XYZ file of C-alpha atoms in Angstrom:
673
model
C 0.329 0.015 -0.605
C 1.699 3.479 -0.711
C 2.372 5.300 2.025
C 2.501 8.838 1.909
C 4.022 9.572 4.520
C 7.605 7.750 2.948
C 8.587 10.096 -0.120
C 8.741 8.100 -2.785
C 13.230 8.979 -3.518
C 13.469 6.846 -0.363
C 11.979 3.707 -1.986
C 14.178 4.447 -4.568
C 17.327 4.826 -2.790
C 16.410 1.018 -0.977
C 16.872 -0.325 -3.629
C 19.795 1.030 -3.992
C 21.360 0.608 -0.946
C 20.570 -3.203 -1.109
C 22.001 -2.642 -4.465
C 25.489 -1.095 -4.514
C 25.762 -2.944 -0.740
C 25.170 -6.975 -2.210
C 27.733 -6.560 -4.853
C 30.170 -4.393 -3.060
C 30.331 -7.471 -0.518
C 30.972 -10.230 -3.461
C 32.830 -8.322 -4.889
C 30.748 -9.045 -7.899
C 27.699 -7.837 -10.055
C 26.371 -5.030 -12.164
C 25.044 -1.968 -9.529
C 24.762 0.118 -12.639
C 21.466 -1.058 -13.976
C 19.167 -1.376 -11.027
C 20.292 2.139 -10.142
C 19.297 3.864 -12.611
C 15.612 0.434 -12.859
C 15.080 1.487 -9.351
C 12.167 4.114 -10.352
C 10.775 2.036 -12.913
C 11.066 -0.404 -10.027
C 9.268 1.138 -7.417
C 6.044 2.369 -10.459
C 5.380 -0.791 -11.087
C 5.544 -3.055 -8.689
C 4.878 -0.259 -5.564
C 2.018 0.776 -7.731
C 0.933 -1.967 -10.124
C 1.638 -5.441 -10.128
C -0.807 -8.143 -9.473
C 1.295 -10.448 -7.042
C 1.072 -12.256 -3.591
C 4.429 -12.460 -1.849
C 2.434 -15.632 0.200
C 1.619 -17.311 -2.515
C 4.084 -17.123 -5.772
C 2.320 -19.041 -8.003
C -0.996 -18.383 -7.392
C -2.063 -18.531 -10.774
C -3.725 -15.551 -12.197
C -0.525 -13.537 -10.801
C 0.484 -10.605 -13.202
C 4.567 -12.174 -14.052
C 7.108 -10.302 -14.356
C 10.355 -10.451 -16.482
C 13.897 -8.814 -15.659
C 15.110 -10.026 -19.043
C 18.419 -8.205 -18.315
C 18.988 -10.714 -16.080
C 22.895 -9.147 -14.570
C 20.382 -6.329 -12.985
C 19.391 -9.623 -10.986
C 19.947 -7.253 -7.410
C 17.133 -4.690 -8.613
C 14.767 -7.877 -8.332
C 16.120 -9.264 -5.016
C 15.456 -6.864 -3.726
C 11.987 -5.966 -4.342
C 12.004 -10.245 -3.748
C 13.357 -8.345 -0.089
C 11.387 -5.464 0.104
C 7.649 -6.886 -0.288
C 7.328 -10.026 0.782
C 8.080 -13.040 -0.283
C 11.038 -15.323 1.308
C 14.296 -14.159 0.490
C 15.806 -12.843 3.826
C 18.624 -9.659 3.759
C 20.639 -12.490 4.694
C 20.116 -13.804 1.330
C 20.666 -10.293 0.110
C 24.161 -10.577 2.156
C 24.901 -13.683 0.187
C 24.923 -12.177 -2.905
C 26.881 -14.342 -5.593
C 27.583 -16.705 -2.726
C 27.266 -21.029 -3.577
C 24.086 -21.827 -2.847
C 22.630 -19.044 -2.135
C 19.146 -17.823 -2.911
C 20.801 -15.226 -5.184
C 22.882 -16.287 -7.481
C 24.416 -14.209 -9.881
C 21.326 -13.632 -12.785
C 17.892 -15.029 -11.525
C 16.909 -18.734 -11.949
C 14.134 -20.071 -11.923
C 13.060 -22.905 -9.264
C 15.605 -20.840 -6.743
C 14.685 -17.403 -5.538
C 10.484 -17.716 -4.824
C 8.477 -14.851 -7.209
C 11.244 -15.185 -10.488
C 9.312 -16.661 -13.219
C 12.377 -17.637 -15.592
C 16.456 -17.928 -15.239
C 16.816 -14.846 -17.296
C 21.548 -14.528 -17.804
C 21.266 -14.897 -22.218
C 19.890 -12.045 -23.614
C 17.020 -11.503 -25.469
C 15.597 -14.824 -23.874
C 13.475 -12.614 -20.873
C 11.113 -10.673 -23.484
C 10.679 -14.312 -25.533
C 9.615 -15.750 -22.305
C 8.029 -12.529 -21.270
C 6.031 -13.020 -25.139
C 5.275 -16.946 -24.262
C 3.290 -15.751 -20.863
C 1.890 -13.606 -22.370
C 0.525 -15.889 -25.905
C -0.195 -18.580 -22.804
C -2.725 -16.074 -21.333
C -4.231 -14.760 -24.558
C -5.074 -17.911 -24.864
C -5.896 -19.481 -21.940
C -8.576 -16.487 -21.414
C -10.128 -17.519 -24.365
C -10.272 -21.516 -23.440
C -11.740 -20.939 -20.268
C -12.580 -17.124 -18.947
C -17.159 -17.117 -19.056
C -19.047 -14.129 -18.925
C -18.440 -12.162 -15.715
C -16.035 -15.529 -14.626
C -12.757 -14.217 -15.914
C -10.505 -16.630 -14.155
C -7.283 -15.675 -16.604
C -7.048 -12.203 -16.778
C -2.965 -11.007 -15.830
C -1.157 -8.900 -17.464
C 3.404 -9.419 -18.529
C 5.296 -7.166 -17.882
C 9.212 -7.072 -18.645
C 12.184 -5.100 -18.502
C 14.344 -5.171 -21.108
C 17.910 -3.424 -21.441
C 20.019 -1.891 -25.051
C 21.437 -5.302 -24.695
C 18.211 -7.504 -25.198
C 16.954 -4.964 -28.463
C 20.672 -5.083 -30.022
C 19.834 -9.247 -29.137
C 18.966 -11.201 -32.804
C 16.080 -13.220 -30.780
C 14.060 -9.809 -29.836
C 13.105 -9.105 -33.631
C 12.173 -12.039 -33.816
C 10.105 -12.575 -30.450
C 8.789 -8.077 -30.630
C 7.595 -9.356 -33.944
C 5.073 -12.194 -33.075
C 3.243 -10.395 -30.297
C 2.832 -7.091 -32.838
C 1.576 -9.560 -35.235
C -0.443 -11.753 -32.676
C -1.596 -8.160 -30.992
C -0.695 -9.466 -27.610
C -1.824 -6.161 -25.844
C -1.424 -7.878 -21.726
C 2.861 -7.468 -23.275
C 4.132 -4.214 -20.842
C 7.832 -3.950 -22.424
C 9.949 -1.429 -19.683
C 12.699 -0.591 -21.815
C 15.533 0.659 -19.520
C 16.986 2.682 -22.047
C 20.329 4.451 -20.905
C 22.309 4.575 -23.292
C 25.478 2.087 -22.209
C 26.920 -1.323 -23.306
C 30.574 -3.085 -21.971
C 32.136 -1.358 -24.091
C 30.696 2.582 -23.387
C 28.327 4.276 -25.536
C 25.926 2.690 -27.868
C 25.049 4.813 -29.987
C 28.862 4.194 -32.789
C 27.124 0.327 -32.597
C 23.458 0.569 -31.874
C 22.150 2.905 -32.943
C 18.702 2.326 -34.437
C 15.142 4.493 -33.795
C 13.534 2.160 -31.207
C 10.369 3.765 -31.265
C 9.993 4.043 -35.400
C 11.244 1.052 -34.522
C 8.528 -1.396 -32.312
C 5.722 1.067 -34.749
C 6.406 -1.453 -37.406
C 6.027 -4.385 -35.693
C 1.664 -3.344 -34.436
C 3.248 -1.966 -30.662
C 2.401 1.261 -28.868
C 5.274 3.602 -27.901
C 5.803 5.557 -24.816
C 8.821 7.663 -24.003
C 9.272 8.733 -20.627
C 11.698 10.071 -18.101
C 12.947 6.164 -16.489
C 13.360 8.959 -12.438
C 10.070 9.869 -13.035
C 8.137 7.096 -10.638
C 3.821 9.729 -11.894
C 5.293 9.834 -15.623
C 6.302 6.074 -15.538
C 3.151 5.434 -13.465
C 0.393 7.204 -15.890
C 2.409 5.108 -19.091
C 1.736 1.451 -17.199
C -2.039 2.519 -17.323
C -2.063 4.010 -20.162
C -0.541 0.504 -21.570
C -3.706 -1.301 -19.708
C -6.477 1.071 -20.448
C -4.783 0.431 -24.407
C -5.196 -2.991 -24.189
C -9.171 -3.281 -22.745
C -9.555 -1.590 -27.060
C -10.091 -3.839 -30.064
C -7.230 -4.888 -32.842
C -3.643 -3.091 -29.786
C -1.256 -5.172 -29.906
C 1.625 -4.852 -27.051
C 3.026 -1.732 -25.372
C 6.334 -0.160 -25.080
C 7.551 1.888 -22.277
C 11.075 3.883 -23.307
C 12.219 5.009 -19.922
C 15.192 7.497 -20.498
C 17.722 6.623 -17.257
C 21.667 7.002 -16.033
C 22.971 4.084 -15.887
C 24.403 3.780 -11.616
C 22.421 6.867 -11.176
C 23.194 8.205 -7.270
C 26.688 7.431 -8.375
C 28.607 10.460 -8.731
C 32.092 9.518 -10.440
C 30.874 5.819 -12.570
C 27.361 7.052 -13.471
C 26.637 7.553 -16.680
C 29.465 5.603 -18.052
C 30.091 2.078 -18.557
C 32.178 2.142 -15.307
C 28.374 1.251 -13.810
C 27.777 -1.692 -15.173
C 29.847 -4.448 -14.880
C 32.372 -4.284 -11.928
C 30.891 -2.916 -7.892
C 31.378 0.992 -6.888
C 34.899 0.480 -4.971
C 33.658 1.178 -0.722
C 34.739 5.232 -1.107
C 32.280 5.539 -3.945
C 29.642 4.043 -2.225
C 29.830 6.616 1.297
C 29.503 9.267 -2.105
C 26.720 7.735 -2.794
C 24.901 7.427 -0.224
C 25.449 10.874 0.645
C 24.676 12.357 -2.697
C 20.703 10.732 -2.619
C 20.450 10.968 0.990
C 20.652 8.232 2.016
C 20.985 8.245 5.583
C 20.874 4.020 7.017
C 23.680 1.592 6.809
C 24.871 -1.312 5.333
C 21.972 -3.442 4.740
C 19.404 -1.694 6.489
C 16.425 -0.577 5.269
C 14.449 2.167 7.827
C 10.752 0.812 9.360
C 9.233 2.646 7.508
C 10.197 2.375 3.741
C 9.640 -1.572 4.632
C 6.059 -1.082 5.949
C 5.989 0.644 2.608
C 7.300 -1.618 0.072
C 5.817 -4.621 1.278
C 2.681 -6.156 0.303
C 2.249 -8.930 1.691
C -1.229 -7.493 2.929
C -1.625 -6.008 -0.431
C -1.074 -9.300 -1.912
C -3.762 -11.523 -0.173
C -6.409 -8.407 -0.683
C -5.439 -8.796 -4.656
C -6.354 -12.672 -4.378
C -8.414 -12.535 -2.119
C -10.655 -11.084 -5.324
C -9.389 -13.467 -7.669
C -10.301 -16.329 -5.359
C -14.606 -15.129 -4.914
C -14.790 -15.195 -8.980
C -12.705 -17.924 -8.488
C -15.490 -20.345 -5.672
C -18.605 -18.991 -8.123
C -16.893 -20.525 -11.759
C -15.890 -23.883 -9.372
C -19.333 -24.138 -9.141
C -21.406 -23.433 -11.836
C -18.316 -25.113 -14.501
C -16.805 -27.386 -12.181
C -15.669 -29.456 -15.456
C -14.212 -26.433 -16.640
C -12.046 -25.479 -13.126
C -11.275 -29.169 -12.482
C -9.266 -29.083 -16.436
C -7.825 -25.792 -15.307
C -6.351 -26.782 -12.838
C -5.263 -30.107 -13.748
C -3.570 -27.917 -16.183
C -2.211 -25.512 -14.227
C -0.785 -27.507 -12.137
C 1.155 -30.059 -15.037
C -0.756 -33.063 -14.400
C -1.399 -35.820 -16.962
C -5.406 -36.955 -17.398
C -5.991 -39.142 -15.857
C -6.914 -41.749 -18.574
C -3.579 -40.754 -20.986
C -2.158 -44.271 -20.018
C -4.974 -46.752 -21.001
C -5.104 -44.522 -23.913
C -1.747 -44.189 -25.305
C -1.096 -48.119 -25.069
C -4.635 -48.627 -26.928
C -2.826 -46.086 -29.975
C 0.052 -47.922 -29.126
C -0.853 -50.652 -29.980
C -2.314 -50.039 -33.014
C 1.049 -48.771 -34.328
C 2.432 -52.010 -33.275
C -0.592 -54.033 -35.660
C -0.374 -51.375 -38.711
C 3.485 -52.866 -39.119
C 3.625 -49.450 -41.136
C 6.643 -48.308 -43.185
C 7.106 -44.516 -42.734
C 9.997 -41.777 -42.198
C 9.464 -41.123 -39.103
C 8.252 -36.961 -38.975
C 5.174 -38.874 -40.324
C 5.302 -41.807 -37.805
C 5.503 -38.315 -35.264
C 2.137 -35.943 -37.092
C 0.416 -39.202 -36.604
C 1.709 -39.611 -33.133
C 0.977 -35.830 -32.418
C -2.635 -36.765 -34.170
C -3.596 -38.913 -30.543
C -2.823 -37.145 -28.321
C -3.746 -33.768 -29.553
C -7.250 -36.374 -29.026
C -5.957 -36.655 -25.549
C -3.891 -33.635 -24.625
C -6.354 -30.716 -24.772
C -3.346 -28.647 -23.257
C -0.699 -29.950 -26.086
C 0.261 -25.934 -28.001
C 2.271 -27.176 -31.400
C 3.865 -24.608 -33.536
C 6.190 -24.789 -36.165
C 9.431 -22.972 -37.590
C 7.833 -21.778 -41.037
C 8.580 -26.071 -41.820
C 5.175 -27.224 -41.356
C 4.935 -29.302 -43.780
C 8.184 -30.197 -43.598
C 7.505 -31.175 -40.001
C 4.508 -32.608 -40.418
C 4.127 -30.754 -37.040
C 0.120 -30.481 -37.096
C -2.424 -32.541 -37.001
C -6.703 -32.340 -39.310
C -8.720 -30.154 -37.522
C -5.954 -28.357 -36.102
C -7.254 -24.637 -35.841
C -4.578 -22.139 -36.188
C -3.997 -18.984 -33.189
C -4.464 -16.210 -35.239
C -4.937 -12.306 -34.693
C -8.687 -11.128 -35.881
C -11.044 -8.291 -32.695
C -10.711 -9.590 -29.579
C -6.915 -9.645 -30.668
C -6.814 -13.004 -30.870
C -8.689 -16.457 -31.778
C -8.332 -19.458 -30.112
C -5.508 -21.942 -31.917
C -3.675 -25.075 -31.242
C -1.089 -24.316 -33.689
C 1.653 -21.956 -33.809
C 2.688 -20.609 -36.976
C 6.069 -19.204 -35.698
C 7.650 -17.671 -39.297
C 11.515 -18.228 -39.764
C 12.240 -17.451 -36.083
C 13.890 -20.178 -34.949
C 15.331 -19.019 -31.834
C 11.805 -16.912 -30.758
C 9.871 -19.910 -30.796
C 12.975 -21.797 -28.529
C 12.592 -18.728 -25.958
C 8.491 -19.098 -26.853
C 8.190 -22.346 -25.679
C 10.584 -21.334 -22.248
C 7.084 -18.975 -21.681
C 4.840 -20.889 -22.376
C 6.056 -23.989 -20.441
C 6.769 -21.388 -17.570
C 3.295 -19.937 -17.078
C 1.659 -23.122 -16.586
C -1.927 -24.415 -19.382
C -0.006 -26.085 -21.920
C 2.191 -28.470 -23.029
C 4.469 -26.482 -25.957
C 6.502 -28.222 -29.317
C 8.152 -26.902 -31.820
C 9.874 -28.148 -35.295
C 12.156 -27.234 -37.599
C 14.830 -28.920 -39.370
C 17.022 -30.484 -37.053
C 20.446 -28.378 -38.821
C 19.016 -25.030 -37.271
C 18.474 -26.023 -33.517
C 21.689 -24.556 -34.470
C 19.987 -21.147 -34.680
C 17.687 -22.454 -31.868
C 20.561 -23.880 -29.081
C 20.631 -21.293 -26.663
C 16.555 -21.016 -26.361
C 16.925 -25.454 -25.512
C 19.592 -24.469 -23.065
C 17.875 -22.546 -20.910
C 14.965 -24.849 -21.087
C 17.547 -27.656 -19.552
C 18.984 -25.512 -17.680
C 15.155 -24.850 -16.392
C 14.072 -27.937 -16.533
C 10.938 -26.874 -18.282
C 7.957 -29.546 -20.596
C 9.300 -28.541 -23.714
C 8.973 -31.212 -27.101
C 12.247 -29.194 -29.526
C 10.915 -31.781 -33.195
C 13.567 -31.722 -35.892
C 13.157 -33.404 -38.606
C 16.086 -34.052 -41.585
C 18.068 -35.632 -39.596
C 20.771 -36.443 -41.548
C 22.740 -37.352 -45.224
C 19.552 -39.015 -45.777
C 17.877 -35.332 -46.631
C 19.432 -35.487 -49.808
C 19.496 -32.874 -52.391
C 18.811 -29.876 -50.070
C 23.023 -30.835 -49.405
C 26.203 -29.615 -46.800
C 23.307 -27.156 -45.432
C 21.140 -28.459 -44.142
C 22.352 -31.813 -43.813
C 23.142 -32.684 -39.798
C 26.733 -33.967 -38.492
C 27.537 -33.255 -35.210
C 23.782 -31.655 -34.165
C 22.525 -34.476 -32.413
C 25.919 -35.283 -30.663
C 25.090 -31.031 -29.660
C 21.888 -32.093 -28.592
C 23.285 -34.763 -26.125
C 25.914 -32.999 -24.700
C 23.471 -30.673 -23.376
C 22.846 -31.486 -19.662
C 19.150 -32.620 -18.629
C 17.592 -32.450 -22.175
C 16.221 -35.788 -23.540
C 17.920 -36.871 -26.987
C 15.338 -39.232 -29.204
C 16.325 -41.072 -33.038
C 13.652 -43.506 -33.370
C 14.501 -45.495 -35.710
C 10.304 -46.165 -36.987
C 6.727 -46.153 -36.084
C 6.682 -47.797 -32.751
C 9.874 -45.880 -31.111
C 9.287 -42.749 -31.850
C 5.489 -42.867 -30.180
C 7.464 -44.467 -26.625
C 9.563 -41.477 -27.915
C 6.298 -38.959 -27.564
C 4.665 -40.577 -24.895
C 8.400 -40.211 -22.994
C 8.423 -36.539 -23.270
C 5.163 -36.160 -22.569
C 5.531 -37.849 -19.137
C 8.882 -36.304 -18.324
C 9.265 -32.710 -15.993
C 11.862 -31.773 -18.381
C 12.346 -31.002 -22.105
C 13.244 -33.477 -24.845
C 14.596 -33.604 -28.114
C 13.076 -36.124 -31.164
C 15.196 -36.268 -34.301
C 12.907 -37.309 -37.271
C 14.084 -38.839 -40.374
C 12.934 -37.014 -43.661
C 13.193 -40.516 -46.128
C 11.119 -43.803 -45.227
C 11.717 -46.228 -42.121
C 10.513 -49.878 -42.354
C 8.417 -50.423 -39.485
C 10.793 -53.445 -37.149
C 8.517 -56.377 -35.465
C 9.144 -56.769 -31.481
C 8.761 -59.202 -28.835
C 7.186 -57.914 -25.231
C 10.468 -58.081 -23.844
C 11.358 -55.129 -26.551
C 8.759 -52.977 -26.589
C 9.040 -53.106 -22.547
C 13.278 -51.961 -23.080
C 12.579 -49.367 -25.595
C 11.264 -46.709 -22.700
C 15.275 -47.355 -21.028
C 16.932 -45.532 -24.467
C 18.482 -48.869 -25.382
C 18.194 -52.725 -25.413
C 18.891 -55.002 -27.710
C 16.442 -55.677 -31.313
C 17.572 -58.764 -32.545
C 20.102 -61.001 -29.844
C 21.752 -64.175 -30.821
C 23.478 -67.057 -28.090
C 26.824 -65.993 -27.381
C 27.049 -63.228 -30.192
C 30.542 -62.542 -31.885
C 30.604 -58.999 -31.982
C 27.122 -55.951 -30.979
C 26.041 -53.676 -33.641
C 24.934 -50.241 -31.172
C 22.477 -48.440 -33.744
C 20.017 -45.486 -33.851
C 17.705 -43.934 -36.392
C 17.136 -44.901 -39.871
C 20.685 -46.615 -38.963
C 19.031 -49.284 -37.620
C 17.863 -50.864 -40.951
C 21.451 -50.611 -41.707
C 22.517 -52.129 -38.644
C 19.756 -54.655 -39.920
C 21.016 -56.038 -43.074
C 24.675 -56.443 -41.922
C 23.222 -58.855 -39.115
C 21.880 -60.770 -42.300
C 24.985 -61.107 -44.899
C 27.229 -62.187 -40.618
C 25.253 -64.767 -40.701
C 25.251 -65.843 -43.852
C 29.197 -65.362 -42.688
C 28.730 -67.570 -40.552
C 29.670 -64.848 -37.521
C 27.250 -64.602 -35.346
C 25.652 -60.467 -34.276
C 23.715 -58.933 -31.631
C 21.562 -55.629 -32.604
C 21.409 -53.401 -29.948
C 18.969 -50.367 -30.670
C 19.451 -47.399 -29.113
C 17.447 -44.002 -29.361
C 17.989 -42.533 -26.907
C 21.971 -42.325 -24.820
C 21.048 -39.879 -22.324
C 17.530 -42.301 -21.243
C 20.297 -45.248 -21.877
C 23.141 -44.156 -18.870
C 20.939 -42.911 -17.029
C 19.765 -46.913 -16.336
C 21.919 -48.904 -13.618
C 24.733 -51.290 -14.380
C 23.189 -54.218 -14.661
C 20.888 -53.670 -16.720
C 23.453 -51.665 -19.256
C 25.981 -54.677 -18.903
C 23.116 -57.019 -20.228
C 22.555 -54.662 -23.343
C 26.661 -53.682 -24.181
C 28.357 -56.627 -22.159
C 31.935 -55.660 -21.696
C 33.878 -58.886 -23.478
C 31.800 -58.577 -26.624
C 33.393 -56.535 -29.755
C 31.562 -53.291 -30.044
C 30.351 -51.413 -33.374
C 28.528 -48.366 -34.025
C 26.421 -47.064 -36.708
C 25.109 -43.803 -37.200
C 24.925 -41.080 -39.750
C 26.756 -38.464 -38.016
C 29.748 -37.478 -35.790
C 31.645 -40.406 -35.215
C 34.417 -39.793 -31.327
C 31.036 -39.589 -29.056
C 29.938 -43.324 -30.027
C 33.665 -44.738 -28.681
C 31.700 -44.257 -25.212
C 30.207 -47.350 -25.370
C 31.896 -49.623 -28.112
C 35.352 -48.607 -26.953
C 37.810 -48.205 -28.377
C 38.438 -51.013 -29.551
C 35.403 -50.939 -31.063
C 34.762 -49.077 -34.640
C 32.419 -46.532 -35.776
C 30.968 -46.485 -39.071
C 29.909 -42.448 -39.562
C 30.318 -39.212 -40.880
C 33.119 -36.240 -39.920
C 32.687 -33.650 -42.750
C 29.540 -31.976 -43.726
C 27.978 -33.498 -46.163
C 26.868 -32.945 -50.163
C 24.302 -32.407 -52.735
C 22.757 -35.552 -53.565
C 19.946 -37.608 -53.690
C 19.882 -40.140 -50.660
C 20.375 -43.417 -51.328
C 23.902 -41.923 -53.326
C 25.214 -40.138 -50.380
C 25.045 -43.179 -47.488
C 26.571 -45.178 -50.261
C 29.359 -41.554 -50.573
C 29.829 -41.733 -47.132
C 30.245 -45.167 -46.883
C 27.943 -45.676 -44.176
C 26.230 -49.129 -45.276
C 25.889 -51.968 -43.950
C 29.044 -54.213 -46.484
C 30.902 -50.957 -44.149
C 30.011 -52.874 -41.202
C 29.973 -56.229 -42.246
C 33.773 -55.555 -43.143
C 34.875 -54.018 -40.141
C 33.752 -56.563 -37.635
C 35.060 -59.906 -40.171
C 38.090 -57.546 -39.886
C 38.343 -57.509 -36.764
C 37.246 -60.548 -36.113
C 40.455 -62.006 -37.647
C 42.548 -59.732 -35.273
């Protein structure tokens, strides 16, 4: 609650003092941005933000994203001041091991932090995902007089965020979709690490965003009343039809209050120094001690009572909603809590049995599409899309309604045309997942995972349920040539911690991979073929073991060697097995659709699948070196460690020696030795 007896300047200076003290004690950090953005924070967090410190996961809270995550002491100060579970001791532990106040805000560590921000531009992408989720959920669940989904998404962003290319991708789409409950406050201080930005960033930001379809407002970033008025103008704007998001350009001075370093890059990424902190306190009129906030200031900042009241208003609407629409309410709670339907396993098992019965020869991208269609029936939260490759990725299903802008600003749908925006798609999907209510997936070619990689890494870091669909997974895509042919990409994704990568070999493995991705509390990547792959019959043990990531697909008694394969190359291994049988050499085949899942199995199981005393040979149309983890230095790998060529797929596999004959010869030579 606003206390007229406490000047706004003292509220802002509480942020500045905590920032200076924490950065100085840690001898590390970025004091300039929080000091320069303090008035922006007062205008938003003290006057406008709808949130409840005692319930940071309240469904209808406003979402706040600090995209310029190096300014982390800003949000930590706000969380402490407004009454979240962040203490003054946590502030003192800034940037220390296992503290609640790490160097950049991290989701799941600090209560009230909505997303992990650090790589500039990612946070604003997440914010677009938040706003998109709110818009779609409101269309799906709100009823007249029962607006249970009705909140804003606010983001603070700096010059660096707007320089990053991903900002164009996500802001362009946000304007096109008219996400008018997205409000971005831009800290325009004109400084980055290298100094004054004019020589390398001279965009007319206002015209840029107007071209996107945004409302643009410009204010003095140190005038709290002006910022407050702009925020309320943005909220009023959102109530009109056919309006877009709002950008509020806040002209600020970085490091404001520090006599020697304000307005310069020196304020950006280093402590001010003990003497400069003393001088800054004098200049700002801060009379309290280190890591102290006067009681009247702390009381004025505290949002617990007001936040509880804000939620109580919603609780009343929610209680009435549950009485009038009990089924919708139960569905909303299920989806926001991330729970699968109770009958999911039963329905999916029926589908899997049909897949096995049909025995179709299909490209795994087509197998994936068939599975998506079934998932869309049983999971209303499934929200798909593609980065302008829908007809190639096959990430759409029959009767899927596209998300479009329109009267009322956005029309409800379950398929998003992201356009040629791979990086933006990955960042937006992270925001969708973080918001709750939807299970996002999006597709592009595997080689273009390079574009979206940082977003993929962030979903892994935050343990978000996001499904990345990557098709055209090898030289098997053929004539498009080396620019589109993946070589190192499968392993570059497998190396990301907490990302579960699947490269299935047929319809059955594709369905199992999708089931694993949907059930998992974390991100998954499905690597799928362009070319058709034959159905492979399996016994019951094999079927159960697919979900373990690696299993014996074709067993023999006393094998002379083990052939390990994944994806389209499983068929090469099977052909090699038959040829070796004709030579009197018995080998078994291990299909390994997911190395990361296999690696998590018990040592006993892994030893059963890959016994130590049997020579091993791996085949995959990609980088060879990582496979030696499984075959050992005495084994061999058939693969490709150069870029591809433009030619039909079969010609390429022969040209690069990724053939059953090559595999056969390696086994025979090994046995002779």
